Amino acid sequence: MIITIMICFIVANLILGFWSARKTKDSSTYMLGDRKMGVGVLIFTTFATSIGAGDMLGYPALGYAEGWSSLHFILAMPVVIILMAVTVGKRFYDLKVTTISDLVCSVYGEDKYLRVIPSICISLGMLSWLAAQYSAFGKTLHLLTGASPIIGLLIGAALFISYTVVGGLVSVIFTDVLQGVFLAIGVLVVFIAVTVKGGGFVAIQSGLPDNYSSFLGPVGAITILMFWLNKGLSRFTNFPYWQRLGSAKSVKAGIWGIILGMVVTGISGVALALIGMAAFKMNPGGMGDPEMIFPHYSISLFPKWVAGFFLGALWAAILSSAAGFLNSSTTLLGHDVWFKVIKKSKRSKVELLKDLRIITLVIGVGTLLIAWLIPSVLQLFIWAGDWLTPPLIPVLCAAIFDKKGEKIPKAYLSLSMIVSGIVGVTFEVIPSLKALLSGGTIPAFIASFIIILFGAIFGGINKNHSFKNDVKEG
């Protein structure tokens, strides 16, 4: 019964996805949905994209392992994305650009490195999240049927790739609205049921270890700093939210849609962490796989048909986030690498639409390899932050601190991203280095900051360097 209800939910998503794909006529609609989205739609698509299957599985696991200190990881992204919308939302929307690289190049002048490097780095970050959705789908199907997680990876990929390839952002946003409703109800009701099962909120908290009640908790200050950089500040360059700003019918609708969507995201994230804390209190002997807390209690605390509804919410999270990350990666790589650099803007919008659909298919299938190599949902989260960090400071400069492109030479911006990426990966893959700073995010950020600072000091004193000169020379 559980599987039947979940299948019905999936079929409804596919029907909605393919039906809405009729509105996609050219590449502009595929990437930005004709800029017609209202506040209500943006709230649901922001929320549905933010709470993916990785979060539905990973946040309870964090609450289970770290108590209240897990909120640093969970709330960092909503806080930073709200700041992003407030600080750069109007500028990005008014420029009518398509990608983050468009924004950078509009400030510093067209440059293939400033166009390609940010898009590749941000795409790698989003593909890590996409792989996390694959992994979560495989784990959930394994829990329900005993089937190999690899089978779940393939089934999940086939489902959301199909309508994303055809409809692009329009199909993603329409299905997000349906998935967001299921997701919000599922998280709320499971949270209430688990809290009641644990004897109430006060009883659960009093039954936790002392360090679980502290916001420093068992993780320590360095790890918390890594949380805010990895899941927080680096998310400033998380393109799905910029893309949704660009798809709004007005700048006001875009900014408020993102803000309110992030508020709902933060509340849901806290509820998921509290579910994990309740699981710790009720299972002092430990759970075999803490990432399975949400599906475990969905099945054990409710009738089969209700459990099917809640696990449908989990699959909603998988589909919505995966489709959003897939479409955003396609937009970045298709627009900035294929269209602007390789084809040099010689393709029409209709021709580019065909190209984008092929790119979407290639990216979706190729990401299966990442999910197979890194099955841990939380580890994929960490890798996502590592890849989003290199373009962070250059984007902040272009969007906030150097709007006229007069303070930092372009070469320093490109160098900072290259060195930051190398440093981040090095610290992440070498165990002895990773232990020093809890991964590659902090050293990657520091490396980029130092290079940009040198650029501002030595390049800023060059009075001949300006955006106008770059345009004349370029």
GROMACS .gro file of C-alpha atoms in nm:
model
  474
    1MET     CA    1   0.000   0.000   0.000
    2ILE     CA    2   0.283   0.239   0.088
    3ILE     CA    3   0.453   0.185  -0.246
    4THR     CA    4   0.125   0.214  -0.438
    5ILE     CA    5   0.045   0.552  -0.281
    6MET     CA    6   0.397   0.675  -0.349
    7ILE     CA    7   0.373   0.562  -0.711
    8CYS     CA    8   0.044   0.751  -0.749
    9PHE     CA    9   0.216   1.060  -0.616
   10ILE     CA   10   0.503   1.017  -0.861
   11VAL     CA   11   0.261   0.974  -1.152
   12ALA     CA   12   0.083   1.295  -1.054
   13ASN     CA   13   0.417   1.476  -1.057
   14LEU     CA   14   0.505   1.341  -1.399
   15ILE     CA   15   0.168   1.441  -1.543
   16LEU     CA   16   0.203   1.794  -1.403
   17GLY     CA   17   0.563   1.818  -1.521
   18PHE     CA   18   0.488   1.716  -1.879
   19TRP     CA   19   0.167   1.923  -1.892
   20SER     CA   20   0.349   2.240  -1.783
   21ALA     CA   21   0.626   2.169  -2.035
   22ARG     CA   22   0.391   2.289  -2.309
   23LYS     CA   23   0.473   2.645  -2.203
   24THR     CA   24   0.841   2.601  -2.288
   25LYS     CA   25   0.892   2.742  -2.638
   26ASP     CA   26   1.254   2.859  -2.640
   27SER     CA   27   1.573   2.880  -2.433
   28SER     CA   28   1.458   3.188  -2.236
   29THR     CA   29   1.155   3.002  -2.100
   30TYR     CA   30   1.369   2.694  -2.033
   31MET     CA   31   1.613   2.893  -1.818
   32LEU     CA   32   1.399   3.168  -1.660
   33GLY     CA   33   1.033   3.079  -1.719
   34ASP     CA   34   0.954   3.402  -1.907
   35ARG     CA   35   0.992   3.602  -1.582
   36LYS     CA   36   0.626   3.564  -1.480
   37MET     CA   37   0.639   3.396  -1.136
   38GLY     CA   38   0.447   3.551  -0.844
   39VAL     CA   39   0.526   3.557  -0.472
   40GLY     CA   40   0.318   3.250  -0.381
   41VAL     CA   41   0.475   3.032  -0.648
   42LEU     CA   42   0.824   3.151  -0.553
   43ILE     CA   43   0.768   3.068  -0.186
   44PHE     CA   44   0.683   2.707  -0.267
   45THR     CA   45   0.953   2.657  -0.529
   46THR     CA   46   1.216   2.810  -0.296
   47PHE     CA   47   1.106   2.589  -0.009
   48ALA     CA   48   1.079   2.273  -0.219
   49THR     CA   49   1.422   2.331  -0.372
   50SER     CA   50   1.582   2.403  -0.033
   51ILE     CA   51   1.450   2.101   0.157
   52GLY     CA   52   1.569   1.813  -0.054
   53ALA     CA   53   1.585   1.447   0.027
   54GLY     CA   54   1.937   1.505   0.156
   55ASP     CA   55   1.790   1.744   0.414
   56MET     CA   56   1.498   1.514   0.497
   57LEU     CA   57   1.748   1.239   0.575
   58GLY     CA   58   2.049   1.446   0.683
   59TYR     CA   59   1.888   1.697   0.922
   60PRO     CA   60   1.737   1.433   1.155
   61ALA     CA   61   2.075   1.257   1.148
   62LEU     CA   62   2.243   1.583   1.251
   63GLY     CA   63   1.994   1.640   1.532
   64TYR     CA   64   2.048   1.280   1.641
   65ALA     CA   65   2.427   1.318   1.649
   66GLU     CA   66   2.477   1.679   1.758
   67GLY     CA   67   2.164   1.810   1.931
   68TRP     CA   68   2.100   2.184   1.919
   69SER     CA   69   2.441   2.260   1.770
   70SER     CA   70   2.311   2.108   1.446
   71LEU     CA   71   2.104   2.425   1.399
   72HIS     CA   72   2.419   2.607   1.292
   73PHE     CA   73   2.431   2.382   0.985
   74ILE     CA   74   2.055   2.392   0.929
   75LEU     CA   75   1.990   2.766   0.968
   76ALA     CA   76   2.306   2.893   0.798
   77MET     CA   77   2.168   2.860   0.446
   78PRO     CA   78   1.829   3.031   0.507
   79VAL     CA   79   2.002   3.323   0.678
   80VAL     CA   80   2.256   3.369   0.398
   81ILE     CA   81   2.003   3.331   0.115
   82ILE     CA   82   1.781   3.596   0.276
   83LEU     CA   83   2.086   3.825   0.291
   84MET     CA   84   2.156   3.747  -0.074
   85ALA     CA   85   1.803   3.841  -0.177
   86VAL     CA   86   1.814   4.166   0.021
   87THR     CA   87   2.162   4.277  -0.087
   88VAL     CA   88   2.184   4.176  -0.454
   89GLY     CA   89   1.831   4.076  -0.554
   90LYS     CA   90   1.737   4.413  -0.702
   91ARG     CA   91   2.068   4.454  -0.886
   92PHE     CA   92   2.053   4.106  -1.040
   93TYR     CA   93   1.691   4.147  -1.146
   94ASP     CA   94   1.730   4.497  -1.289
   95LEU     CA   95   2.029   4.394  -1.502
   96LYS     CA   96   1.807   4.126  -1.666
   97VAL     CA   97   2.101   3.885  -1.674
   98THR     CA   98   2.063   3.508  -1.691
   99THR     CA   99   2.347   3.376  -1.474
  100ILE     CA  100   2.589   3.482  -1.201
  101SER     CA  101   2.870   3.492  -1.458
  102ASP     CA  102   2.663   3.740  -1.659
  103LEU     CA  103   2.663   3.967  -1.354
  104VAL     CA  104   3.040   3.936  -1.302
  105CYS     CA  105   3.112   4.002  -1.670
  106SER     CA  106   2.877   4.301  -1.678
  107VAL     CA  107   3.094   4.460  -1.407
  108TYR     CA  108   3.446   4.358  -1.514
  109GLY     CA  109   3.394   4.323  -1.887
  110GLU     CA  110   3.352   4.008  -2.094
  111ASP     CA  111   3.621   3.755  -2.006
  112LYS     CA  112   3.610   3.382  -2.080
  113TYR     CA  113   3.772   3.290  -1.749
  114LEU     CA  114   3.536   3.503  -1.541
  115ARG     CA  115   3.249   3.349  -1.735
  116VAL     CA  116   3.352   2.984  -1.731
  117ILE     CA  117   3.518   2.933  -1.391
  118PRO     CA  118   3.226   3.049  -1.170
  119SER     CA  119   2.974   2.850  -1.373
  120ILE     CA  120   3.180   2.531  -1.359
  121CYS     CA  121   3.245   2.562  -0.984
  122ILE     CA  122   2.883   2.640  -0.898
  123SER     CA  123   2.763   2.359  -1.124
  124LEU     CA  124   2.991   2.111  -0.945
  125GLY     CA  125   2.843   2.223  -0.614
  126MET     CA  126   2.488   2.175  -0.736
  127LEU     CA  127   2.573   1.840  -0.892
  128SER     CA  128   2.694   1.724  -0.549
  129TRP     CA  129   2.347   1.808  -0.415
  130LEU     CA  130   2.190   1.636  -0.712
  131ALA     CA  131   2.391   1.324  -0.635
  132ALA     CA  132   2.269   1.345  -0.274
  133GLN     CA  133   1.909   1.324  -0.401
  134TYR     CA  134   1.997   1.013  -0.602
  135SER     CA  135   2.154   0.856  -0.295
  136ALA     CA  136   1.854   0.939  -0.076
  137PHE     CA  137   1.612   0.790  -0.330
  138GLY     CA  138   1.814   0.468  -0.340
  139LYS     CA  139   1.825   0.442   0.039
  140THR     CA  140   1.450   0.500   0.074
  141LEU     CA  141   1.360   0.239  -0.187
  142HIS     CA  142   1.597  -0.007  -0.018
  143LEU     CA  143   1.423   0.052   0.316
  144LEU     CA  144   1.078  -0.011   0.165
  145THR     CA  145   1.148  -0.302  -0.068
  146GLY     CA  146   1.496  -0.437   0.007
  147ALA     CA  147   1.597  -0.356  -0.351
  148SER     CA  148   1.956  -0.252  -0.417
  149PRO     CA  149   2.016   0.123  -0.369
  150ILE     CA  150   2.161   0.128  -0.721
  151ILE     CA  151   1.816   0.040  -0.856
  152GLY     CA  152   1.672   0.332  -0.662
  153LEU     CA  153   1.935   0.563  -0.812
  154LEU     CA  154   1.833   0.462  -1.162
  155ILE     CA  155   1.458   0.487  -1.100
  156GLY     CA  156   1.485   0.827  -0.933
  157ALA     CA  157   1.703   0.961  -1.214
  158ALA     CA  158   1.461   0.842  -1.482
  159LEU     CA  159   1.167   1.012  -1.307
  160PHE     CA  160   1.287   1.369  -1.266
  161ILE     CA  161   1.524   1.382  -1.562
  162SER     CA  162   1.235   1.307  -1.796
  163TYR     CA  163   1.020   1.614  -1.726
  164THR     CA  164   1.317   1.843  -1.656
  165VAL     CA  165   1.463   1.765  -1.999
  166VAL     CA  166   1.134   1.850  -2.168
  167GLY     CA  167   1.007   2.150  -1.970
  168GLY     CA  168   1.305   2.315  -1.801
  169LEU     CA  169   1.240   2.569  -1.526
  170VAL     CA  170   0.867   2.592  -1.599
  171SER     CA  171   0.815   2.221  -1.526
  172VAL     CA  172   1.044   2.241  -1.224
  173ILE     CA  173   0.851   2.530  -1.066
  174PHE     CA  174   0.504   2.389  -1.137
  175THR     CA  175   0.591   2.054  -0.980
  176ASP     CA  176   0.763   2.235  -0.691
  177VAL     CA  177   0.431   2.388  -0.588
  178LEU     CA  178   0.267   2.044  -0.554
  179GLN     CA  179   0.574   1.895  -0.388
  180GLY     CA  180   0.611   2.188  -0.148
  181VAL     CA  181   0.260   2.137  -0.011
  182PHE     CA  182   0.317   1.765   0.048
  183LEU     CA  183   0.656   1.835   0.200
  184ALA     CA  184   0.538   2.096   0.451
  185ILE     CA  185   0.247   1.880   0.573
  186GLY     CA  186   0.464   1.568   0.599
  187VAL     CA  187   0.738   1.733   0.806
  188LEU     CA  188   0.489   1.900   1.042
  189VAL     CA  189   0.279   1.589   1.114
  190VAL     CA  190   0.577   1.353   1.159
  191PHE     CA  191   0.738   1.607   1.393
  192ILE     CA  192   0.422   1.623   1.608
  193ALA     CA  193   0.383   1.243   1.616
  194VAL     CA  194   0.746   1.178   1.710
  195THR     CA  195   0.736   1.445   1.981
  196VAL     CA  196   0.421   1.290   2.133
  197LYS     CA  197   0.579   0.943   2.111
  198GLY     CA  198   0.883   1.071   2.300
  199GLY     CA  199   0.671   1.206   2.585
  200GLY     CA  200   0.660   1.569   2.480
  201PHE     CA  201   0.916   1.835   2.396
  202VAL     CA  202   1.032   1.895   2.755
  203ALA     CA  203   1.070   1.523   2.830
  204ILE     CA  204   1.274   1.471   2.514
  205GLN     CA  205   1.509   1.759   2.588
  206SER     CA  206   1.560   1.652   2.949
  207GLY     CA  207   1.649   1.302   2.829
  208LEU     CA  208   1.934   1.420   2.606
  209PRO     CA  209   2.302   1.446   2.710
  210ASP     CA  210   2.404   1.780   2.856
  211ASN     CA  211   2.615   1.881   2.557
  212TYR     CA  212   2.315   1.835   2.326
  213SER     CA  213   2.151   2.136   2.493
  214SER     CA  214   2.438   2.368   2.403
  215PHE     CA  215   2.465   2.551   2.071
  216LEU     CA  216   2.836   2.459   2.071
  217GLY     CA  217   2.742   2.100   2.153
  218PRO     CA  218   2.976   1.811   2.076
  219VAL     CA  219   3.105   1.960   1.750
  220GLY     CA  220   3.313   2.256   1.868
  221ALA     CA  221   3.376   2.609   1.737
  222ILE     CA  222   3.587   2.511   1.434
  223THR     CA  223   3.320   2.277   1.299
  224ILE     CA  224   3.051   2.538   1.359
  225LEU     CA  225   3.260   2.791   1.163
  226MET     CA  226   3.283   2.535   0.884
  227PHE     CA  227   2.903   2.495   0.899
  228TRP     CA  228   2.850   2.867   0.846
  229LEU     CA  229   3.099   2.881   0.562
  230ASN     CA  230   2.999   2.553   0.400
  231LYS     CA  231   2.623   2.546   0.439
  232GLY     CA  232   2.591   2.919   0.487
  233LEU     CA  233   2.817   3.176   0.326
  234SER     CA  234   2.914   2.960   0.029
  235ARG     CA  235   2.542   2.924  -0.048
  236PHE     CA  236   2.546   3.289  -0.150
  237THR     CA  237   2.648   3.156  -0.491
  238ASN     CA  238   2.381   2.884  -0.492
  239PHE     CA  239   2.236   2.959  -0.834
  240PRO     CA  240   1.881   2.812  -0.803
  241TYR     CA  241   1.786   3.109  -0.584
  242TRP     CA  242   1.936   3.366  -0.821
  243GLN     CA  243   1.752   3.186  -1.100
  244ARG     CA  244   1.421   3.214  -0.917
  245LEU     CA  245   1.484   3.583  -0.854
  246GLY     CA  246   1.532   3.624  -1.227
  247SER     CA  247   1.210   3.434  -1.304
  248ALA     CA  248   0.990   3.664  -1.091
  249LYS     CA  249   0.733   3.896  -1.248
  250SER     CA  250   0.880   4.187  -1.050
  251VAL     CA  251   1.183   4.253  -0.832
  252LYS     CA  252   0.957   4.287  -0.526
  253ALA     CA  253   0.793   3.951  -0.594
  254GLY     CA  254   1.132   3.788  -0.637
  255ILE     CA  255   1.283   3.922  -0.316
  256TRP     CA  256   0.979   3.849  -0.097
  257GLY     CA  257   0.930   3.506  -0.253
  258ILE     CA  258   1.285   3.412  -0.160
  259ILE     CA  259   1.265   3.560   0.191
  260LEU     CA  260   0.937   3.388   0.285
  261GLY     CA  261   1.044   3.062   0.122
  262MET     CA  262   1.358   3.065   0.336
  263VAL     CA  263   1.157   3.132   0.653
  264VAL     CA  264   0.950   2.819   0.583
  265THR     CA  265   1.272   2.631   0.505
  266GLY     CA  266   1.429   2.729   0.838
  267ILE     CA  267   1.123   2.624   1.039
  268SER     CA  268   1.107   2.289   0.861
  269GLY     CA  269   1.479   2.231   0.914
  270VAL     CA  270   1.449   2.288   1.288
  271ALA     CA  271   1.153   2.047   1.302
  272LEU     CA  272   1.358   1.779   1.125
  273ALA     CA  273   1.649   1.825   1.367
  274LEU     CA  274   1.409   1.793   1.662
  275ILE     CA  275   1.282   1.465   1.514
  276GLY     CA  276   1.642   1.343   1.526
  277MET     CA  277   1.681   1.451   1.891
  278ALA     CA  278   1.362   1.266   1.981
  279ALA     CA  279   1.496   0.956   1.805
  280PHE     CA  280   1.814   0.975   2.016
  281LYS     CA  281   1.610   0.990   2.335
  282MET     CA  282   1.387   0.698   2.232
  283ASN     CA  283   1.676   0.483   2.104
  284PRO     CA  284   1.955   0.508   2.361
  285GLY     CA  285   2.113   0.195   2.215
  286GLY     CA  286   2.157   0.372   1.882
  287MET     CA  287   2.003   0.344   1.537
  288GLY     CA  288   2.168   0.150   1.258
  289ASP     CA  289   2.145   0.436   1.008
  290PRO     CA  290   2.043   0.775   1.152
  291GLU     CA  291   1.978   0.904   0.799
  292MET     CA  292   1.673   0.675   0.791
  293ILE     CA  293   1.503   0.837   1.095
  294PHE     CA  294   1.230   1.018   0.898
  295PRO     CA  295   1.121   0.718   0.686
  296HIS     CA  296   1.154   0.486   0.989
  297TYR     CA  297   0.906   0.684   1.199
  298SER     CA  298   0.680   0.751   0.903
  299ILE     CA  299   0.634   0.374   0.871
  300SER     CA  300   0.630   0.279   1.240
  301LEU     CA  301   0.398   0.549   1.378
  302PHE     CA  302   0.127   0.570   1.114
  303PRO     CA  303  -0.112   0.347   0.919
  304LYS     CA  304   0.022   0.228   0.586
  305TRP     CA  305  -0.178   0.472   0.375
  306VAL     CA  306  -0.065   0.766   0.591
  307ALA     CA  307   0.295   0.645   0.578
  308GLY     CA  308   0.266   0.638   0.201
  309PHE     CA  309   0.160   1.002   0.206
  310PHE     CA  310   0.455   1.106   0.423
  311LEU     CA  311   0.706   0.907   0.225
  312GLY     CA  312   0.550   1.067  -0.079
  313ALA     CA  313   0.658   1.394   0.086
  314LEU     CA  314   1.010   1.253   0.108
  315TRP     CA  315   1.005   1.164  -0.259
  316ALA     CA  316   0.864   1.511  -0.327
  317ALA     CA  317   1.177   1.652  -0.167
  318ILE     CA  318   1.390   1.430  -0.388
  319LEU     CA  319   1.214   1.526  -0.710
  320SER     CA  320   1.189   1.899  -0.642
  321SER     CA  321   1.549   1.950  -0.535
  322ALA     CA  322   1.695   1.719  -0.798
  323ALA     CA  323   1.500   1.880  -1.081
  324GLY     CA  324   1.592   2.229  -0.960
  325PHE     CA  325   1.964   2.155  -0.933
  326LEU     CA  326   1.963   1.979  -1.268
  327ASN     CA  327   1.795   2.269  -1.447
  328SER     CA  328   2.022   2.526  -1.278
  329SER     CA  329   2.336   2.333  -1.376
  330THR     CA  330   2.210   2.314  -1.732
  331THR     CA  331   2.145   2.688  -1.735
  332LEU     CA  332   2.496   2.768  -1.613
  333LEU     CA  333   2.685   2.526  -1.836
  334GLY     CA  334   2.454   2.568  -2.134
  335HIS     CA  335   2.443   2.947  -2.125
  336ASP     CA  336   2.793   3.037  -2.005
  337VAL     CA  337   3.008   2.757  -2.146
  338TRP     CA  338   2.824   2.624  -2.450
  339PHE     CA  339   2.638   2.931  -2.578
  340LYS     CA  340   2.868   3.219  -2.477
  341VAL     CA  341   3.214   3.060  -2.514
  342ILE     CA  342   3.199   2.756  -2.742
  343LYS     CA  343   2.928   2.873  -2.982
  344LYS     CA  344   3.000   3.244  -2.918
  345SER     CA  345   2.629   3.341  -2.912
  346LYS     CA  346   2.569   3.218  -3.267
  347ARG     CA  347   2.277   2.988  -3.181
  348SER     CA  348   1.915   3.109  -3.194
  349LYS     CA  349   1.686   3.066  -2.893
  350VAL     CA  350   1.508   2.773  -3.058
  351GLU     CA  351   1.836   2.603  -3.150
  352LEU     CA  352   1.971   2.664  -2.801
  353LEU     CA  353   1.659   2.504  -2.651
  354LYS     CA  354   1.747   2.178  -2.829
  355ASP     CA  355   2.104   2.205  -2.702
  356LEU     CA  356   1.987   2.266  -2.344
  357ARG     CA  357   1.771   1.955  -2.347
  358ILE     CA  358   2.066   1.743  -2.458
  359ILE     CA  359   2.290   1.902  -2.193
  360THR     CA  360   2.027   1.833  -1.926
  361LEU     CA  361   2.016   1.466  -2.022
  362VAL     CA  362   2.395   1.433  -2.021
  363ILE     CA  363   2.432   1.606  -1.683
  364GLY     CA  364   2.150   1.404  -1.524
  365VAL     CA  365   2.291   1.070  -1.633
  366GLY     CA  366   2.652   1.169  -1.562
  367THR     CA  367   2.573   1.266  -1.202
  368LEU     CA  368   2.485   0.904  -1.128
  369LEU     CA  369   2.860   0.838  -1.115
  370ILE     CA  370   2.902   1.090  -0.830
  371ALA     CA  371   2.620   0.927  -0.631
  372TRP     CA  372   2.778   0.584  -0.683
  373LEU     CA  373   3.125   0.701  -0.572
  374ILE     CA  374   3.002   0.903  -0.269
  375PRO     CA  375   2.691   0.735  -0.119
  376SER     CA  376   2.688   0.948   0.199
  377VAL     CA  377   2.430   1.228   0.183
  378LEU     CA  378   2.611   1.443   0.441
  379GLN     CA  379   2.947   1.404   0.267
  380LEU     CA  380   2.791   1.522  -0.056
  381PHE     CA  381   2.666   1.830   0.131
  382ILE     CA  382   3.025   1.905   0.236
  383TRP     CA  383   3.155   1.868  -0.119
  384ALA     CA  384   2.885   2.102  -0.244
  385GLY     CA  385   3.010   2.374  -0.010
  386ASP     CA  386   3.370   2.318  -0.119
  387TRP     CA  387   3.280   2.379  -0.483
  388LEU     CA  388   3.059   2.680  -0.414
  389THR     CA  389   3.334   2.856  -0.217
  390PRO     CA  390   3.583   2.950  -0.498
  391PRO     CA  391   3.349   3.194  -0.680
  392LEU     CA  392   3.210   3.338  -0.355
  393ILE     CA  393   3.437   3.640  -0.301
  394PRO     CA  394   3.458   3.739  -0.672
  395VAL     CA  395   3.078   3.734  -0.687
  396LEU     CA  396   3.052   3.938  -0.366
  397CYS     CA  397   3.292   4.192  -0.516
  398ALA     CA  398   3.094   4.222  -0.840
  399ALA     CA  399   2.757   4.233  -0.665
  400ILE     CA  400   2.833   4.450  -0.361
  401PHE     CA  401   3.186   4.584  -0.309
  402ASP     CA  402   3.316   4.666  -0.658
  403LYS     CA  403   3.009   4.747  -0.864
  404LYS     CA  404   3.204   4.960  -1.113
  405GLY     CA  405   3.484   4.706  -1.161
  406GLU     CA  406   3.753   4.958  -1.070
  407LYS     CA  407   3.910   4.810  -0.755
  408ILE     CA  408   4.030   4.459  -0.851
  409PRO     CA  409   4.196   4.347  -1.176
  410LYS     CA  410   4.026   4.056  -1.352
  411ALA     CA  411   4.338   3.839  -1.330
  412TYR     CA  412   4.320   3.836  -0.949
  413LEU     CA  413   3.956   3.727  -0.960
  414SER     CA  414   4.034   3.431  -1.186
  415LEU     CA  415   4.345   3.337  -0.986
  416SER     CA  416   4.154   3.346  -0.658
  417MET     CA  417   3.896   3.097  -0.788
  418ILE     CA  418   4.156   2.858  -0.930
  419VAL     CA  419   4.373   2.856  -0.616
  420SER     CA  420   4.069   2.836  -0.388
  421GLY     CA  421   3.940   2.529  -0.571
  422ILE     CA  422   4.278   2.353  -0.555
  423VAL     CA  423   4.320   2.431  -0.184
  424GLY     CA  424   3.966   2.319  -0.098
  425VAL     CA  425   3.998   1.985  -0.273
  426THR     CA  426   4.343   1.925  -0.122
  427PHE     CA  427   4.222   1.979   0.233
  428GLU     CA  428   3.916   1.764   0.169
  429VAL     CA  429   4.091   1.455   0.028
  430ILE     CA  430   4.400   1.439   0.255
  431PRO     CA  431   4.287   1.306   0.596
  432SER     CA  432   4.562   1.476   0.799
  433LEU     CA  433   4.476   1.815   0.649
  434LYS     CA  434   4.101   1.764   0.670
  435ALA     CA  435   4.126   1.704   1.044
  436LEU     CA  436   4.288   2.044   1.097
  437LEU     CA  437   3.997   2.260   0.979
  438SER     CA  438   3.706   2.016   0.936
  439GLY     CA  439   3.740   2.000   0.559
  440GLY     CA  440   3.831   2.224   0.269
  441THR     CA  441   3.580   2.507   0.300
  442ILE     CA  442   3.771   2.726   0.547
  443PRO     CA  443   4.113   2.706   0.375
  444ALA     CA  444   3.949   2.757   0.034
  445PHE     CA  445   3.776   3.070   0.161
  446ILE     CA  446   4.097   3.205   0.321
  447ALA     CA  447   4.302   3.141   0.006
  448SER     CA  448   4.052   3.326  -0.210
  449PHE     CA  449   4.025   3.615   0.036
  450ILE     CA  450   4.402   3.667   0.051
  451ILE     CA  451   4.438   3.680  -0.327
  452ILE     CA  452   4.145   3.921  -0.366
  453LEU     CA  453   4.291   4.139  -0.090
  454PHE     CA  454   4.624   4.160  -0.273
  455GLY     CA  455   4.435   4.243  -0.590
  456ALA     CA  456   4.250   4.525  -0.418
  457ILE     CA  457   4.574   4.666  -0.271
  458PHE     CA  458   4.798   4.646  -0.577
  459GLY     CA  459   4.535   4.675  -0.847
  460GLY     CA  460   4.340   4.949  -0.677
  461ILE     CA  461   4.633   5.191  -0.689
  462ASN     CA  462   4.642   5.156  -1.069
  463LYS     CA  463   4.430   5.453  -1.172
  464ASN     CA  464   4.418   5.332  -1.532
  465HIS     CA  465   4.226   5.018  -1.436
  466SER     CA  466   3.853   5.066  -1.482
  467PHE     CA  467   3.552   4.905  -1.637
  468LYS     CA  468   3.559   5.152  -1.927
  469ASN     CA  469   3.919   5.068  -2.009
  470ASP     CA  470   3.841   4.696  -1.994
  471VAL     CA  471   3.563   4.746  -2.247
  472LYS     CA  472   3.793   4.944  -2.480
  473GLU     CA  473   4.065   4.681  -2.453
  474GLY     CA  474   3.827   4.388  -2.486
   0.00000   0.00000   0.00000
